[in-house]
Short mmCIF file of C-alpha atoms in Angstrom, two decimals:
data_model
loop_
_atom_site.label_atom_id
_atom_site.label_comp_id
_atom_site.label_asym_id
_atom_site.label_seq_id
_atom_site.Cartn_x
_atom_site.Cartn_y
_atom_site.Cartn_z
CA UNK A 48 187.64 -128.10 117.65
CA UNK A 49 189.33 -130.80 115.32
CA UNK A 50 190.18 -129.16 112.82
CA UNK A 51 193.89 -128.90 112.34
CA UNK A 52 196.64 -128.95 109.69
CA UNK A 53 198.70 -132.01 109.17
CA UNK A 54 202.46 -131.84 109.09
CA UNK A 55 204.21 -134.11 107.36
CA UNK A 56 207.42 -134.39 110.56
CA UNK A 57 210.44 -136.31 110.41
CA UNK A 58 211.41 -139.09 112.92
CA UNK A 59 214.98 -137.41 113.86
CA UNK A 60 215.56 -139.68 117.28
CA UNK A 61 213.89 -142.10 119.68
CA UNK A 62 215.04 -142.84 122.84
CA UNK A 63 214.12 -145.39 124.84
CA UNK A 64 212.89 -144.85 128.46
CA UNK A 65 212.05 -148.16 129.53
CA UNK A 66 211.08 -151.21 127.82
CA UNK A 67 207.76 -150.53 126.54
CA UNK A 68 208.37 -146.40 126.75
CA UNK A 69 209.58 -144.35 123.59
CA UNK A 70 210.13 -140.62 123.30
CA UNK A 71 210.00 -139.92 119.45
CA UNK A 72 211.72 -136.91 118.48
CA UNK A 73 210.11 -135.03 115.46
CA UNK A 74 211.31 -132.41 113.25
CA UNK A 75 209.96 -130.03 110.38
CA UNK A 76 211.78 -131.25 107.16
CA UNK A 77 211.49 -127.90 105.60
CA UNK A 78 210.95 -125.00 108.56
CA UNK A 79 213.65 -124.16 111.34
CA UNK A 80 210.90 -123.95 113.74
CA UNK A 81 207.45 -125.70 114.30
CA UNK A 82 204.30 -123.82 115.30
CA UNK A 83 204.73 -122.80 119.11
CA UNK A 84 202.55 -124.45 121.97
CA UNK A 85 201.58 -124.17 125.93
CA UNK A 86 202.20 -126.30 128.54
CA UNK A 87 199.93 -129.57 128.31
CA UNK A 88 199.18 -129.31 124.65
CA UNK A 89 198.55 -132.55 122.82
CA UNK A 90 199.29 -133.18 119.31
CA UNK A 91 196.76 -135.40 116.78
CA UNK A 92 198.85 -138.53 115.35
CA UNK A 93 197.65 -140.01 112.25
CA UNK A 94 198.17 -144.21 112.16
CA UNK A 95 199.53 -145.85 108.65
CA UNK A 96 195.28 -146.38 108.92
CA UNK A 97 194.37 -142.97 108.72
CA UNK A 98 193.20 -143.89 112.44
CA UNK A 99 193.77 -140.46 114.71
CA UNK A 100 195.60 -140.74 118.05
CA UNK A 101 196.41 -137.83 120.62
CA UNK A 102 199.90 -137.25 122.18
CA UNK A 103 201.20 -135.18 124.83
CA UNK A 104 203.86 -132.98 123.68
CA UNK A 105 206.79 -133.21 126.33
CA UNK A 106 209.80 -131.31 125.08
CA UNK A 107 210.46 -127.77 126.22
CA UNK A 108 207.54 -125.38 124.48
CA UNK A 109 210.59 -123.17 124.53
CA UNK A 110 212.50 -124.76 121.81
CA UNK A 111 210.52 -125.07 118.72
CA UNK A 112 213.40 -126.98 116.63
CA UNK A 113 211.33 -130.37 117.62
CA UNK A 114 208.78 -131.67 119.29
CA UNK A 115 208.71 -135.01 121.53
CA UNK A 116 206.05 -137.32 122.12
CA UNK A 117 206.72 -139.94 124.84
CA UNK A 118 204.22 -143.20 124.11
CA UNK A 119 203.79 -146.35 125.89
CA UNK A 120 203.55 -149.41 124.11
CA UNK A 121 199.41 -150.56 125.28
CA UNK A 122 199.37 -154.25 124.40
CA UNK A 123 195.67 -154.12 125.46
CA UNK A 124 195.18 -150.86 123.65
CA UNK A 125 193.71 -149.90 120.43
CA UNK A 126 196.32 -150.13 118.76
CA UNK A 127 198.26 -147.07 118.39
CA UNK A 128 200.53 -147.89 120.76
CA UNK A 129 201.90 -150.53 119.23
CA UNK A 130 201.46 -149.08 115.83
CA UNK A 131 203.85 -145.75 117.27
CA UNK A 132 206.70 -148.46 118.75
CA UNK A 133 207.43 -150.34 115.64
CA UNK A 134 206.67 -147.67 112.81
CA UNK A 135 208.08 -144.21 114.32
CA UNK A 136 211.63 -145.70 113.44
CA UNK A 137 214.60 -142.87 113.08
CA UNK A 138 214.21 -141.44 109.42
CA UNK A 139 210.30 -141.99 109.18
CA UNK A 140 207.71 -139.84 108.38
CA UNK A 141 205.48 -138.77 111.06
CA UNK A 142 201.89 -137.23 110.06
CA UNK A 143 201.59 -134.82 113.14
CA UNK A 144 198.69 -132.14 113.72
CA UNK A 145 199.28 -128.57 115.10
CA UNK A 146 199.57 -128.70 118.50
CA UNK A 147 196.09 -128.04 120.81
CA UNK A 148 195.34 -127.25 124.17
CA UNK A 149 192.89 -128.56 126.41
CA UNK A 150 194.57 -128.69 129.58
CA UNK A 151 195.55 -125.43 130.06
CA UNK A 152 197.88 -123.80 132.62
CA UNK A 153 196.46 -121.00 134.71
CA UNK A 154 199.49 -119.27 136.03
CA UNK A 155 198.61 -120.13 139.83
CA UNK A 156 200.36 -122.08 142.63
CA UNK A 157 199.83 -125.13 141.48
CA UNK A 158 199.99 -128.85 142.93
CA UNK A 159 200.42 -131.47 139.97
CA UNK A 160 199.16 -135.59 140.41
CA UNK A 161 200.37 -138.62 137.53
CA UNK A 162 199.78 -141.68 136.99
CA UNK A 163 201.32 -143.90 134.92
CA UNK A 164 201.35 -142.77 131.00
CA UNK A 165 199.64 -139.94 132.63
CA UNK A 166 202.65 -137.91 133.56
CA UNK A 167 202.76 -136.72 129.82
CA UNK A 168 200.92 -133.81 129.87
CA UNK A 169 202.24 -133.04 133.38
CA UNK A 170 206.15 -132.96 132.20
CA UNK A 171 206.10 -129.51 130.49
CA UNK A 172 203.37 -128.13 133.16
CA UNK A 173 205.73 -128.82 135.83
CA UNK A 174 208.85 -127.27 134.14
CA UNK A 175 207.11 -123.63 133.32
CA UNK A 176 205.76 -124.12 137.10
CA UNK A 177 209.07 -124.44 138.21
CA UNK A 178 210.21 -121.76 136.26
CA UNK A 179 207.31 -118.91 137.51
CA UNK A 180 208.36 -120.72 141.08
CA UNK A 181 204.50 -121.88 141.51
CA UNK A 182 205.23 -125.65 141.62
CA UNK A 183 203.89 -126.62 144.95
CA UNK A 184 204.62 -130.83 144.80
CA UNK A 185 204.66 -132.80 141.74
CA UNK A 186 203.58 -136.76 143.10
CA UNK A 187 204.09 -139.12 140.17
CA UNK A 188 202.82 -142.51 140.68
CA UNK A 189 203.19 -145.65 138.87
CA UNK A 190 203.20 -149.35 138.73
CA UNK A 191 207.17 -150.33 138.26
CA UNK A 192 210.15 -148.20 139.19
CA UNK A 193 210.56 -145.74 136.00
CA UNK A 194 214.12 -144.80 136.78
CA UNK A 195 214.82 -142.17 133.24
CA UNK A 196 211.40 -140.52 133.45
CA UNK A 197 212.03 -139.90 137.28
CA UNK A 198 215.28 -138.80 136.58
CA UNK A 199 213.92 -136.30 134.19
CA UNK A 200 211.15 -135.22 136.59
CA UNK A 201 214.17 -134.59 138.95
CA UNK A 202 215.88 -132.47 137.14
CA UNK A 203 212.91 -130.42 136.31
CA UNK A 204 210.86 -130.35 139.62
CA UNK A 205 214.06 -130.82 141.86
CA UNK A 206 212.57 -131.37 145.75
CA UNK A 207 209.05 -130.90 144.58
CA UNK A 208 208.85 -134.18 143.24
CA UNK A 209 207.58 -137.13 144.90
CA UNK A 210 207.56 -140.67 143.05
CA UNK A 211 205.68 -143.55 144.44
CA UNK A 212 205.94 -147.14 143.20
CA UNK A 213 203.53 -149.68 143.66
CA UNK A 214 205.78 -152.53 142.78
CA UNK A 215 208.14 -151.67 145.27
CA UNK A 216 207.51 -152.82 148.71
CA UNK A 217 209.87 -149.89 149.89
CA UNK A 218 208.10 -147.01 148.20
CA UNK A 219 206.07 -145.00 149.75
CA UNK A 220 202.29 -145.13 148.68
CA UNK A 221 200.34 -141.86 147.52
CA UNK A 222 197.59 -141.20 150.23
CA UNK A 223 195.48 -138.60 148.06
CA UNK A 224 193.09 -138.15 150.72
CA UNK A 225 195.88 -137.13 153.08
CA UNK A 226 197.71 -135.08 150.74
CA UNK A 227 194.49 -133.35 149.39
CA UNK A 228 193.50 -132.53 152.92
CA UNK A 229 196.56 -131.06 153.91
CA UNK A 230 196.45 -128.54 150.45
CA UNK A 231 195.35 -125.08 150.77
CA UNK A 232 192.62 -123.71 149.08
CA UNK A 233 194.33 -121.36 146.71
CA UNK A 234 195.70 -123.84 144.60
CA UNK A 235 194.91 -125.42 141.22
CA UNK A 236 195.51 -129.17 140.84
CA UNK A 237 196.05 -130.80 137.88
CA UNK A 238 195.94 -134.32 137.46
CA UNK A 239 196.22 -137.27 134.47
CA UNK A 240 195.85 -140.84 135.04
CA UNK A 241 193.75 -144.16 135.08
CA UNK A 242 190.32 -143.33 135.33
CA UNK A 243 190.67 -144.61 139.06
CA UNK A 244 192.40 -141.94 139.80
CA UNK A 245 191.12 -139.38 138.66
CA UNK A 246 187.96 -140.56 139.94
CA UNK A 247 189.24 -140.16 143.57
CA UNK A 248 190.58 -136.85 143.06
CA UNK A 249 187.62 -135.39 141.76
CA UNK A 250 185.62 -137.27 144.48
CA UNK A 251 188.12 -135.76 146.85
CA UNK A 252 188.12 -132.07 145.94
CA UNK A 253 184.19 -132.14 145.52
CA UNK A 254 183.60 -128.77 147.51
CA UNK A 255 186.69 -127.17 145.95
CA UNK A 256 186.40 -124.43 143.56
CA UNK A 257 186.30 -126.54 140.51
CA UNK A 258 187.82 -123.85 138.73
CA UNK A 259 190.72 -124.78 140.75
CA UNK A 260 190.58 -128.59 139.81
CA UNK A 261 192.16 -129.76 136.24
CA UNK A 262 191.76 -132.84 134.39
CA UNK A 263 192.97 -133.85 130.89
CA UNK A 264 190.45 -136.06 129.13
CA UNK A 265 191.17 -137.39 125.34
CA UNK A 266 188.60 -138.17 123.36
CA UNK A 267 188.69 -141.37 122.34
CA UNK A 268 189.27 -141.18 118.71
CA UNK A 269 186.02 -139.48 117.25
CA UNK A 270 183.71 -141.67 114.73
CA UNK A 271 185.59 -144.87 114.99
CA UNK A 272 182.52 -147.47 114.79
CA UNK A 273 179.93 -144.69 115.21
CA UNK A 274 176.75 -145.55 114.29
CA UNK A 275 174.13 -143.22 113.09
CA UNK A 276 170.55 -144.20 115.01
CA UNK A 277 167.14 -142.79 114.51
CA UNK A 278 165.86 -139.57 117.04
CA UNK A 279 163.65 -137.30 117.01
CA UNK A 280 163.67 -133.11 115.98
CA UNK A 281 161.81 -130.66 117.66
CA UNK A 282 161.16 -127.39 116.41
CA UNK A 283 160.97 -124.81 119.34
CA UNK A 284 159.08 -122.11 117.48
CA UNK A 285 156.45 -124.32 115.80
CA UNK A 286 156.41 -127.34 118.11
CA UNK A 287 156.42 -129.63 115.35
CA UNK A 288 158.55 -132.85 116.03
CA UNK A 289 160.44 -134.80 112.96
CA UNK A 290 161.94 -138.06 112.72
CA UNK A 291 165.54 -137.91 111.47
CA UNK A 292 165.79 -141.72 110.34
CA UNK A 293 169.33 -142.86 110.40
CA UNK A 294 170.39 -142.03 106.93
CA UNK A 295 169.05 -138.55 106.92
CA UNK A 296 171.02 -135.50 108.64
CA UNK A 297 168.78 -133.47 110.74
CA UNK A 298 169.34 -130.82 107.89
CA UNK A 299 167.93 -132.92 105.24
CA UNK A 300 164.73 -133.78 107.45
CA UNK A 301 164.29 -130.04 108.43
CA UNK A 302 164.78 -128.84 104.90
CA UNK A 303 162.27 -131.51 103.74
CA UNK A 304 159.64 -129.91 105.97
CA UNK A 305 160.44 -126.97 104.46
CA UNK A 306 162.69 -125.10 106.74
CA UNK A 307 165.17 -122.87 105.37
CA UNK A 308 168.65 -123.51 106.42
CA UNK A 309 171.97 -122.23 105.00
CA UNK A 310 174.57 -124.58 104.80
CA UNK A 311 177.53 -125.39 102.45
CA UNK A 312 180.12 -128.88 103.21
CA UNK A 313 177.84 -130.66 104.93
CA UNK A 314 180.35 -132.25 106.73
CA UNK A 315 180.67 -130.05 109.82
CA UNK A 316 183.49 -128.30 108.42
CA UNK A 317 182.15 -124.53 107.12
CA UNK A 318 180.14 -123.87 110.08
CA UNK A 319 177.42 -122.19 107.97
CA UNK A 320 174.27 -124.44 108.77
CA UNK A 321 175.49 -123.70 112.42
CA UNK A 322 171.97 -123.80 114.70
CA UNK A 323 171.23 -123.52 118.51
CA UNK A 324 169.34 -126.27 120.80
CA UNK A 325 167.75 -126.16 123.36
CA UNK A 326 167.75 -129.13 125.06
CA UNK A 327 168.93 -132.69 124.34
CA UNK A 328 171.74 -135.07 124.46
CA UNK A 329 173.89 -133.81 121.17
CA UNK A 330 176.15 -136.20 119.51
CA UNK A 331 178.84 -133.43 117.95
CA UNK A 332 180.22 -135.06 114.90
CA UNK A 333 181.39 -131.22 113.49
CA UNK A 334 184.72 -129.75 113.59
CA UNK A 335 184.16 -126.36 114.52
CA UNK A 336 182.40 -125.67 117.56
CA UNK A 337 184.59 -125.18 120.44
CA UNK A 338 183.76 -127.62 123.67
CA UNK A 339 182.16 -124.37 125.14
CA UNK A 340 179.94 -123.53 122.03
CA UNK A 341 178.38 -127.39 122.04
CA UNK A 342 177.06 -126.75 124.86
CA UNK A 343 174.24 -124.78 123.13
CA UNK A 344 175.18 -124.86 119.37
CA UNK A 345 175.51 -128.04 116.68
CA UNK A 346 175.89 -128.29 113.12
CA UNK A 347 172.42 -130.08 112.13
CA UNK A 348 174.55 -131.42 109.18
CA UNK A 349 176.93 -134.22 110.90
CA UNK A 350 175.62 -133.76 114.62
CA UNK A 351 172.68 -136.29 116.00
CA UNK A 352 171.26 -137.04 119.19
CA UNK A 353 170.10 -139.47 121.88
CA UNK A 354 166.16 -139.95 121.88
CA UNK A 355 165.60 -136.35 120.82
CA UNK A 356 166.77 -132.62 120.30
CA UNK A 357 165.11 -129.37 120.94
CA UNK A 358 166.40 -126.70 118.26
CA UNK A 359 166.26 -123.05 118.97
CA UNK A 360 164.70 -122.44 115.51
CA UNK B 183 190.68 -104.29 81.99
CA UNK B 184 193.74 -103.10 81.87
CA UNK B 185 196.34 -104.68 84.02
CA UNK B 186 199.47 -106.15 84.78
CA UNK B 187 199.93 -108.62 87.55
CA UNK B 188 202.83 -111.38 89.30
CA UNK B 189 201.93 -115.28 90.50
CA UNK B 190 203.75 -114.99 93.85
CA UNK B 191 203.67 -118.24 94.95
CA UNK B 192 202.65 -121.66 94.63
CA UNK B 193 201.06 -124.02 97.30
CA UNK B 194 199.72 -127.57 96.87
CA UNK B 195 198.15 -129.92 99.57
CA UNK B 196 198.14 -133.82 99.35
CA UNK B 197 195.48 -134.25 101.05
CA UNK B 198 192.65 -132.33 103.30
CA UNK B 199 193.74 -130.44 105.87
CA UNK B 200 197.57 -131.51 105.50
CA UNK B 201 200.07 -128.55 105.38
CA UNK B 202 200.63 -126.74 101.92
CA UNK B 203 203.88 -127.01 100.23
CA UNK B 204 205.01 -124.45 97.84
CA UNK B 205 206.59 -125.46 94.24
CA UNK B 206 208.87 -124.27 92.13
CA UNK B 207 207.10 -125.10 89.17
CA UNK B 208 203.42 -127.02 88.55
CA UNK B 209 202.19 -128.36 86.07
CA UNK B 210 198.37 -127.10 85.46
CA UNK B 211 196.07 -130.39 83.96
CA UNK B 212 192.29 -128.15 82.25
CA UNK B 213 189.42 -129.77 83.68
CA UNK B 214 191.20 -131.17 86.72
CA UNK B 215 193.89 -129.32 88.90
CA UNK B 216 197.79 -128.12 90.00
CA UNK B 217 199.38 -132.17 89.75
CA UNK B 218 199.75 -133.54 92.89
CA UNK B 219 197.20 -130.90 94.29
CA UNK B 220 194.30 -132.32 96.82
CA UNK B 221 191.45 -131.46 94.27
CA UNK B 222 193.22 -132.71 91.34
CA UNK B 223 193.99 -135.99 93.54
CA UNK B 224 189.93 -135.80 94.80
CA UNK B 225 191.08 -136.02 98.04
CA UNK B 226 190.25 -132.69 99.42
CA UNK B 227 187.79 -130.71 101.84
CA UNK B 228 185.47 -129.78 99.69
CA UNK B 229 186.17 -132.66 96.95
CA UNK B 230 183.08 -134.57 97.76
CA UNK B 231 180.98 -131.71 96.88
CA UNK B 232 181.70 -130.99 93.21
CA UNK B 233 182.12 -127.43 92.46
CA UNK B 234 184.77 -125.13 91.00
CA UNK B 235 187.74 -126.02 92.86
CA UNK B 236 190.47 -126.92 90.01
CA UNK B 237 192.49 -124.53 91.33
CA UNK B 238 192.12 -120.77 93.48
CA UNK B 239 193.81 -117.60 93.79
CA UNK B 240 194.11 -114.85 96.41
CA UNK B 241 195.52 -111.63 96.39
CA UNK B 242 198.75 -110.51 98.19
CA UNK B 243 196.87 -107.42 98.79
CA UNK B 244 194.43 -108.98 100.81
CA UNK B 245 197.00 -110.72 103.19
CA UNK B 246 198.24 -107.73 103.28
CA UNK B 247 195.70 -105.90 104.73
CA UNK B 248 195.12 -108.30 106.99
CA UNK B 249 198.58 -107.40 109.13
CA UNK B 250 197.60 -103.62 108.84
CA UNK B 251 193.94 -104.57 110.61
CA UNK B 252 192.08 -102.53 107.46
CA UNK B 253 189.74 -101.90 108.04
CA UNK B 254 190.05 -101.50 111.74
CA UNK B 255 187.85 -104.79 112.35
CA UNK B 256 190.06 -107.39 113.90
CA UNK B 257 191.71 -105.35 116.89
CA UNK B 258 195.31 -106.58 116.13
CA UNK B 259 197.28 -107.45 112.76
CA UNK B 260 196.61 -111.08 111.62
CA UNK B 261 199.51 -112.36 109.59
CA UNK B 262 198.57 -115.24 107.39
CA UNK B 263 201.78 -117.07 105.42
CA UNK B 264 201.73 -117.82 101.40
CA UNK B 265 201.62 -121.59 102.87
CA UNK B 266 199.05 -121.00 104.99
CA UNK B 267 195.88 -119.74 103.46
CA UNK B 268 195.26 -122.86 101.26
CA UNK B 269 194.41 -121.22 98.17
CA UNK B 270 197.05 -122.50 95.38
CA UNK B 271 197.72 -119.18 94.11
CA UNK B 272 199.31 -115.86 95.87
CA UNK B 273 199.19 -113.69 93.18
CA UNK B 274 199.75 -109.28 93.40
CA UNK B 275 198.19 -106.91 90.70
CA UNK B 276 195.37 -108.99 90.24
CA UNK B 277 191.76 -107.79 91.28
CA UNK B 278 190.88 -111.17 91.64
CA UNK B 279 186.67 -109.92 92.50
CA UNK B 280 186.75 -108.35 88.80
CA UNK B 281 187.23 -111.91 87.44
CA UNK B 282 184.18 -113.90 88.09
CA UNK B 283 183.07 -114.82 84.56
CA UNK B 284 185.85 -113.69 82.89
CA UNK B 285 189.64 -115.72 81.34
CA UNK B 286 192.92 -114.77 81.79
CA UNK B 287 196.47 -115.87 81.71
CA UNK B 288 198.92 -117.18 83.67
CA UNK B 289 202.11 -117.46 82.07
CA UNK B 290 201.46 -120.53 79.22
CA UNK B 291 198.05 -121.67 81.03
CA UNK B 292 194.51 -119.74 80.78
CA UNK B 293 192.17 -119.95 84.03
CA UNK B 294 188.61 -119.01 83.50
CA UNK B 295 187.47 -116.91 86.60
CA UNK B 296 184.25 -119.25 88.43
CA UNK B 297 183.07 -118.02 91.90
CA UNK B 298 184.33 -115.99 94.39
CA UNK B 299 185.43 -117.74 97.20
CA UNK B 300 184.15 -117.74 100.49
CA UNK B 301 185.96 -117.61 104.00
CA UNK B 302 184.87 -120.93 105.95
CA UNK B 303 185.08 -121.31 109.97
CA UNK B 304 187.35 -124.29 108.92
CA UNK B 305 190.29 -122.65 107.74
CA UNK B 306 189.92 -120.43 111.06
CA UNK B 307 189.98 -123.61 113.33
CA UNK B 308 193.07 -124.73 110.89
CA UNK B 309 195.27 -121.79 111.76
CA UNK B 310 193.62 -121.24 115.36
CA UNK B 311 193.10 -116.98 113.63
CA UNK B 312 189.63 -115.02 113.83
CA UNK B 313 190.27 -115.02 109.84
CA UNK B 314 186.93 -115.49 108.81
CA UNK B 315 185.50 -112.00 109.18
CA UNK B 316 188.23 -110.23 107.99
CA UNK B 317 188.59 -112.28 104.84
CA UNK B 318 185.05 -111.47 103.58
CA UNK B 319 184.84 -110.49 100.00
CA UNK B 320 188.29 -111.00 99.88
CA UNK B 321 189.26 -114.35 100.00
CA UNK B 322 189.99 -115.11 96.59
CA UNK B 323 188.61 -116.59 93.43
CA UNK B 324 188.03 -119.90 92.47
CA UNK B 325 188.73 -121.27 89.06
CA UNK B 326 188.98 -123.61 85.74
CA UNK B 327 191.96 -124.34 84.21
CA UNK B 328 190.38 -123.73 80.62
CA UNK B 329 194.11 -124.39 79.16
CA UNK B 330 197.01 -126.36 81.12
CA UNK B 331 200.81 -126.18 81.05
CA UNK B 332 203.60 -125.07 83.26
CA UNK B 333 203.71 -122.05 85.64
CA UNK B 334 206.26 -120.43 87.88
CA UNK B 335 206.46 -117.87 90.67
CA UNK B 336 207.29 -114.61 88.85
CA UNK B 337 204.78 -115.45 86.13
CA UNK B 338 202.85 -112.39 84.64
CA UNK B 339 199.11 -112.30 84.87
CA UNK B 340 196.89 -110.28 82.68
CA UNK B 341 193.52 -110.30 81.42
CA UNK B 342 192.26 -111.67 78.46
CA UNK B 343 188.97 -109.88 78.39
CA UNK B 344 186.69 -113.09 77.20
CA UNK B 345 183.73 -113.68 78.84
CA UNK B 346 183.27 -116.99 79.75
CA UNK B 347 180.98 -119.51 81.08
CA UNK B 348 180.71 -123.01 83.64
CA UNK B 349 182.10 -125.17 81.96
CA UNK B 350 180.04 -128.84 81.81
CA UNK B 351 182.34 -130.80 83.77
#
């Protein structure tokens, strides 16, 4: 689901939280308030390249005057990072998407884990946890001391929070094995962070009801580089299999053996040429279907596949 | 036909998918689009894939049956702003499905009604609203600017009873 509309925001503060961390303030030039959002929604970013990057809202979902996005500069990123520090000056425009949800909130006792950059998402989680009084520990780690984002933590998560520093020989250190054994079972964990780490939680809460267990996961910016290869069709009902070379959609090459398909953009927009599959490693290149609908649906005229596809046609 | 309507509103994107932004005043160009418009610019959704797009219409009417859920379809009212829907033109008095084929007026300009135009799961996944369903046969017209010039909300509508034809463009 990428499809969103683009505001054109204005840059209305920054404040810096550390050296290499900005929170950019953004306003709607002509509405009083901006369309409203839940607690760990991101926002889509668009780069003076067109280049898409996604943001963690972290203002107060409850005031809708502005949004804040709180980036840190990536030397070693892609990019965007850097591109966000030195061109998201006060006064600038900002080309910001409608806000979007993937890491939703389930209004639960709750237990939320961040590392690093990853405490984004976590910021306005852990102040409408706070607020239902479901906040069971909020355990922010990261590399140096980060004295304004703790601060802010503090004031939101008051005792619940627990900071640990790995720079600091005097800080405690996060034992997640320790602290995940000693949760009970009725609560939901969310965590964001360096793949590390959220590789040991979800090692650690294996026989949990993954219901229970949260993760937010960007996509890393879709299409950048992509490169259409050559795979193979197969028709369920007939058995036939086609070749879709790599300049031909899998609607062309099913239309050219005479299948009769509906569709309209062709650019995974409409949703008209909408099919189901079977089987098959699906690339989704559409912006429609909803993470749940992929896992049985594609749009044959911008989605591919690895090795091969079996359509439910 | 004989009819009176209003131009509401108008809305103009700069690009695909970016937010509309409603004018004062625009400035119609025949053969190509509102000035400053997406698909005047060629830089819109559908731009790639060349069909009659110079400018489109839909009816308040429509929107507004939308909020009252009629017919009883949705399960709750949908509310859809002027600046939301994407279509250039809000316009009330107008039966907009009578017009395929046909010219009429807008203030100084002349559009010639081309297709009817079609609700798409993309402007749904734009304003995150089951709108697709309940905008069927009702989500405006699509037209050519046969005859360009300026136009204003509060402009009157009315039909000019000409057949017309595609234009080769």
């Amino acid at each position: 689901m990428n499809a969103r509309i683009i505001m054109k925001l204005h840059v209305e503060r920054r404040d810096q939280l550390d050296e290499d961390l900005v929170r950019i303030w953004l306003r709607h030039p002509l509405r009083p308030k901006l369309p409203a959002w839940s607690p760990g929604a991101h926002v889509d970013l668009r780069l003076g390249d067109g280049k898409i990057r996604q943001y963690s809202l972290t203002s107060d979902p409850q005031d809708l005057s502005q949004y804040a996005i709180t980036v840190k500069r990536e030397n070693a990123g892609r990019g965007g990072s850097s591109w966000v520090h030195e061109h998201l000056n006060e006064g600038a425009q900002a080309r910001v998407s409608t806000p979007r949800n993937n890491f939703v909130l389930v209004e639960a006792p709750s237990v939320l884990i961040a590392g690093g950059i990853g405490v984004t998402p976590l910021i306005s989680m852990g102040r409408a946890l706070m607020q239902s009084k479901l906040l069971h520990g909020f355990h922010f780690c990261s590399q140096r001391a980060q004295p304004k984002v703790v601060e802010e933590l503090k004031q939101i998560c008051e005792t619940s929070l627990s900071t640990y520093v790995s720079d600091d020989p005097n800080s405690p250190r996060l034992d997640l094995s320790a602290l995940i054994a000693g949760l009970s079972r009725d609560l939901h964990i969310y965590c964001c962070g360096p793949e590390h780490l959220m590789t040991e939680v979800k090692e650690l809460t294996k026989d949990w009801n993954q219901e229970q267990i949260h993760f937010e996961v960007f996509n890393t910016a879709a299409d950048e580089g992509y490169k259409p290869e050559p795979f193979d069709v197969i028709v369920s009902s007939t058995g036939e299999t086609l070749r879709v070379p790599a300049n031909h959609s899998v609607l062309d090459v099913l239309r050219m053996a005479g299948h009769i398909v509906p569709s309209s953009c062709r650019q995974g927009l409409c949703g008209t040429c909408e099919c189901g599959y079977i089987s098959g490693d699906v690339i989704h290149r559409d912006s429609v279907l909803s993470p749940d609908a992929r896992q049985d649906r594609m749009m044959p005229c911008v989605s591919r596949a690895r090795v091969s596809v079996t359509l439910d046609l | 036909m004989g009819w009176e309507g209003k131009l509401l509103s108008i809305h103009i994107a700069p690009e695909a998918s970016y937010e509309m932004e409603a004018l004062e005043e625009a400035e119609l160009v025949a053969g190509r689009g509102i000035v400053g418009d997406r698909y005047y610019l060629g830089r819109g959704t559908y731009s790639p894939k060349p069909d009659c797009r110079e400018i489109t219409l839909i009816e308040q009417e429509a929107l507004d049956a939308l909020v009252r859920d009629d017919p009883p379809m949705q399960g709750s009212s949908i509310k859809i702003e002027p600046f939301e829907h994407r279509r250039n033109l809000t316009v009330e008095g107008v039966p907009l499905n009578h017009l395929v084929g046909y010219r009429f007026s807008i203030g100084e300009c002349i559009l010639s009604g081309g297709r009817l135009n079609f609700p798409c799961r993309y402007l749904e996944q734009l304003l995150d609203r089951p709108v697709f369903l309940p905008l069927y046969n009702r989500s405006g017209l699509n037209c050519w600017i046969e005859k360009g010039g300026v136009i204003h909300p509060g402009d009157q509508i009315v039909p000019l009873n000409e057949v017309t034809t595609k234009p080769h463009r």
